[in-house]
mmCIF file of C-alpha atoms in Angstrom:
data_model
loop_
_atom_site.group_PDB
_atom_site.id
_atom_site.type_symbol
_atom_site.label_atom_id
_atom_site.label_comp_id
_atom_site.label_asym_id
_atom_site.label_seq_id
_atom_site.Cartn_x
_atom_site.Cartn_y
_atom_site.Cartn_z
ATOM 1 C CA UNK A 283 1.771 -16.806 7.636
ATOM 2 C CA UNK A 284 1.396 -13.073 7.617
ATOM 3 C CA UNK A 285 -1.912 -11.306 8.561
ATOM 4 C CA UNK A 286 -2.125 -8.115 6.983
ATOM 5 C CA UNK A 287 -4.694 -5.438 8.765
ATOM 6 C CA UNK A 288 -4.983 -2.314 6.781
ATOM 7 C CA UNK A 289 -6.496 1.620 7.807
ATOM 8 C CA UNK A 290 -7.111 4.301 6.569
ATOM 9 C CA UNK A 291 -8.954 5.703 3.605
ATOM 10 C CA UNK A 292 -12.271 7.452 3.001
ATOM 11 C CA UNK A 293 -13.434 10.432 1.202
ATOM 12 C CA UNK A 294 -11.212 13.156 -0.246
ATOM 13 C CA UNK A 295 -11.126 16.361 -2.265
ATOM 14 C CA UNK A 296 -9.370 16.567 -5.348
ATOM 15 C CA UNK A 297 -5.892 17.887 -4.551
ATOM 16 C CA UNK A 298 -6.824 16.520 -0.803
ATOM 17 C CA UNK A 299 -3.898 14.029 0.958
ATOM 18 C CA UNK A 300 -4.836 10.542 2.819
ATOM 19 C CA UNK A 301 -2.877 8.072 4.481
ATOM 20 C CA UNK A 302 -3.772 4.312 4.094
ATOM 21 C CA UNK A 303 -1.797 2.049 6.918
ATOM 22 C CA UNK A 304 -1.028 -1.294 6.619
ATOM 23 C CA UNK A 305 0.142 -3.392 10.108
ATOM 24 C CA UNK A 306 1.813 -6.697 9.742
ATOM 25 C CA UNK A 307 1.659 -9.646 12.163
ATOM 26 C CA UNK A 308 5.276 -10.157 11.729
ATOM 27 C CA UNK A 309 8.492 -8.293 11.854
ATOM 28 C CA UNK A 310 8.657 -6.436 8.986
ATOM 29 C CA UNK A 311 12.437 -7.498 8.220
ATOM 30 C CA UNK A 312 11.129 -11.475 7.818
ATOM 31 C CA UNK A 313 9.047 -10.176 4.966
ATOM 32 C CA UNK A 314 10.917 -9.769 1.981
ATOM 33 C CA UNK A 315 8.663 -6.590 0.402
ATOM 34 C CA UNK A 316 5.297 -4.941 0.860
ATOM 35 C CA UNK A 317 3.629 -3.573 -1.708
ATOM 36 C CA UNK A 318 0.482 -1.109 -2.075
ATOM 37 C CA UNK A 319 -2.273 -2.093 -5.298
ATOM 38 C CA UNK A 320 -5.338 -0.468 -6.010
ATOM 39 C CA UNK A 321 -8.310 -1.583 -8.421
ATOM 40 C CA UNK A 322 -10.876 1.154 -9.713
ATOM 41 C CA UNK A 323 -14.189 -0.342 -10.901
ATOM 42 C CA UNK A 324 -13.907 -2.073 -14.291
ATOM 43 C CA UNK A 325 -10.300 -1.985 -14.371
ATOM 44 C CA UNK A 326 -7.177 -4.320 -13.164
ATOM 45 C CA UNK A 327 -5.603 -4.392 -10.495
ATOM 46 C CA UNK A 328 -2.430 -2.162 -10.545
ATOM 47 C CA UNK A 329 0.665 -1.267 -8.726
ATOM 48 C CA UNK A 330 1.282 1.673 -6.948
ATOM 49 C CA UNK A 331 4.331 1.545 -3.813
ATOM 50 C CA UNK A 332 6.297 -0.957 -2.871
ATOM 51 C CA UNK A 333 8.766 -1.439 -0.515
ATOM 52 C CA UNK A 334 11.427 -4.312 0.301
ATOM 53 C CA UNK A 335 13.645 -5.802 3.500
ATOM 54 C CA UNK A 336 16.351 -3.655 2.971
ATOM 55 C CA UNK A 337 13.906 -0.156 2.415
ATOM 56 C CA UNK A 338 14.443 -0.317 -1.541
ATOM 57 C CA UNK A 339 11.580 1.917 -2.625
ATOM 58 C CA UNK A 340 9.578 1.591 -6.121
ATOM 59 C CA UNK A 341 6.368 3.034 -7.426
ATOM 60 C CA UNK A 342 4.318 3.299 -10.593
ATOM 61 C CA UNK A 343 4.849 6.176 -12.582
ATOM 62 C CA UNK A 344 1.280 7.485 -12.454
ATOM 63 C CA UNK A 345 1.782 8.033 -8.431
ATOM 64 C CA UNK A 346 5.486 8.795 -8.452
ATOM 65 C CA UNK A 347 6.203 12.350 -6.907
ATOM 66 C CA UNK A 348 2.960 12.240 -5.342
ATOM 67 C CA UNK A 349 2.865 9.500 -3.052
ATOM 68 C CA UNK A 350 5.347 7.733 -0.428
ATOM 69 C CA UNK A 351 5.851 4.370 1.103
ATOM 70 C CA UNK A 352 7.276 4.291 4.360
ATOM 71 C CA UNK A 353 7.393 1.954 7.192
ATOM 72 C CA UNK A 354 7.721 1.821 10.719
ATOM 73 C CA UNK A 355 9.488 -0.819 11.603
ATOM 74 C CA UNK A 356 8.552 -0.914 15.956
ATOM 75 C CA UNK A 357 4.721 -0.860 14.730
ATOM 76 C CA UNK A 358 4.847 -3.286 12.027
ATOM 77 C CA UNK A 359 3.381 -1.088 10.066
ATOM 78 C CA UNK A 360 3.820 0.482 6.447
ATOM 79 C CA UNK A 361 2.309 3.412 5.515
ATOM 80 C CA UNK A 362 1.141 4.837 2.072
ATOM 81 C CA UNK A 363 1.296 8.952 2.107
ATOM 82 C CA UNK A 364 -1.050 10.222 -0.632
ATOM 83 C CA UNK A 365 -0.970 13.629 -1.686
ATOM 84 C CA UNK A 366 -2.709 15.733 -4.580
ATOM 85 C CA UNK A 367 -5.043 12.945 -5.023
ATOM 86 C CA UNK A 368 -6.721 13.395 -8.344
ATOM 87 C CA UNK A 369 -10.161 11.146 -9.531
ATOM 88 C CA UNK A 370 -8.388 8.449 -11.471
ATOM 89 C CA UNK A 371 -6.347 8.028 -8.046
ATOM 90 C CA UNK A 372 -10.166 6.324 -6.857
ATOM 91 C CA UNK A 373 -10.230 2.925 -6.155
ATOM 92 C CA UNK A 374 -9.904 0.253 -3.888
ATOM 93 C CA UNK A 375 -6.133 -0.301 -1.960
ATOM 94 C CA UNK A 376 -4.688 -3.241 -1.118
ATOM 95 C CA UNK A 377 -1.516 -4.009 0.405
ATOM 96 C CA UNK A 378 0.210 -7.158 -0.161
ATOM 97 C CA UNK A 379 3.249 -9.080 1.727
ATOM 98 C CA UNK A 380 5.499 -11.598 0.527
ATOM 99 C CA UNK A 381 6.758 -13.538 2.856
ATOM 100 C CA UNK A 382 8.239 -17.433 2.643
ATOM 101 C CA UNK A 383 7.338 -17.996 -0.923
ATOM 102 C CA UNK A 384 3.978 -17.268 -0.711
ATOM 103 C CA UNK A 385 1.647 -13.893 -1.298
ATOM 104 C CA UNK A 386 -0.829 -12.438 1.571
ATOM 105 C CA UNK A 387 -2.985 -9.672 0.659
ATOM 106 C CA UNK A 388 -4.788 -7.325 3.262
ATOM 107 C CA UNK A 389 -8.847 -6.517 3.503
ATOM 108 C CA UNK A 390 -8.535 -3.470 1.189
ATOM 109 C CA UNK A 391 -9.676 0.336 2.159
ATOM 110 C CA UNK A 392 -11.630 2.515 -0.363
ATOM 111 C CA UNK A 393 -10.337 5.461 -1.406
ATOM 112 C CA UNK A 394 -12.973 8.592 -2.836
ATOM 113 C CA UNK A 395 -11.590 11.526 -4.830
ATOM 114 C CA UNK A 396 -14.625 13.802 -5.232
ATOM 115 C CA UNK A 397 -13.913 17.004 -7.665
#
């Protein structure tokens, strides 16, 4: 199993930067990739970062040149950089772990872009 404890979040200005964290109860190299969703009121969930075992980066191409996903490997921690946030960046953010077969998500953190 893999608890995943997430931080970060809160309320931003338009062209403001966050940083949502997301700690891991195991090593991060036993988990094969982490990945970063978010879900805005009335709409899907969606994918935004990921990143896997062997630091292969990905990310949606509505974040892509504005956000990062890094980890920190002695913290068990990953880390979502967010920078010129704009409104339709709102939402809730999830990270997610796969690990063994099987899919663990954390608590979620709400992010708020005000203009």
């Amino acid at each position: 199993q893999v608890q995943l404890v997430q931080s970060g979040g809160g309320l931003v200005q338009a062209g403001g930067s966050l940083r949502l964290s997301c700690t891991a109860s195991r090593n991060l190299f036993s988990i094969d990739s982490v990945k970063w969703f978010r879900q805005a009121p009335g709409h899907e969930r969606e994918f935004v970062a990921s990143i896997t075992r062997a630091e292969s980066h990905d990310y949606s191409t509505l974040v892509k040149g504005r956000f990062t996903i890094s980890r920190d490997v002695t913290e068990r921690t990953v880390y979502l950089q967010m920078v010129d946030l704009k409104s339709e960046d709102a939402g809730d953010y999830y990270c997610y772990a796969h690990y063994d077969g099987r899919e663990y998500w954390g608590q979620g953190t709400r992010v708020t872009v005000s203009s």
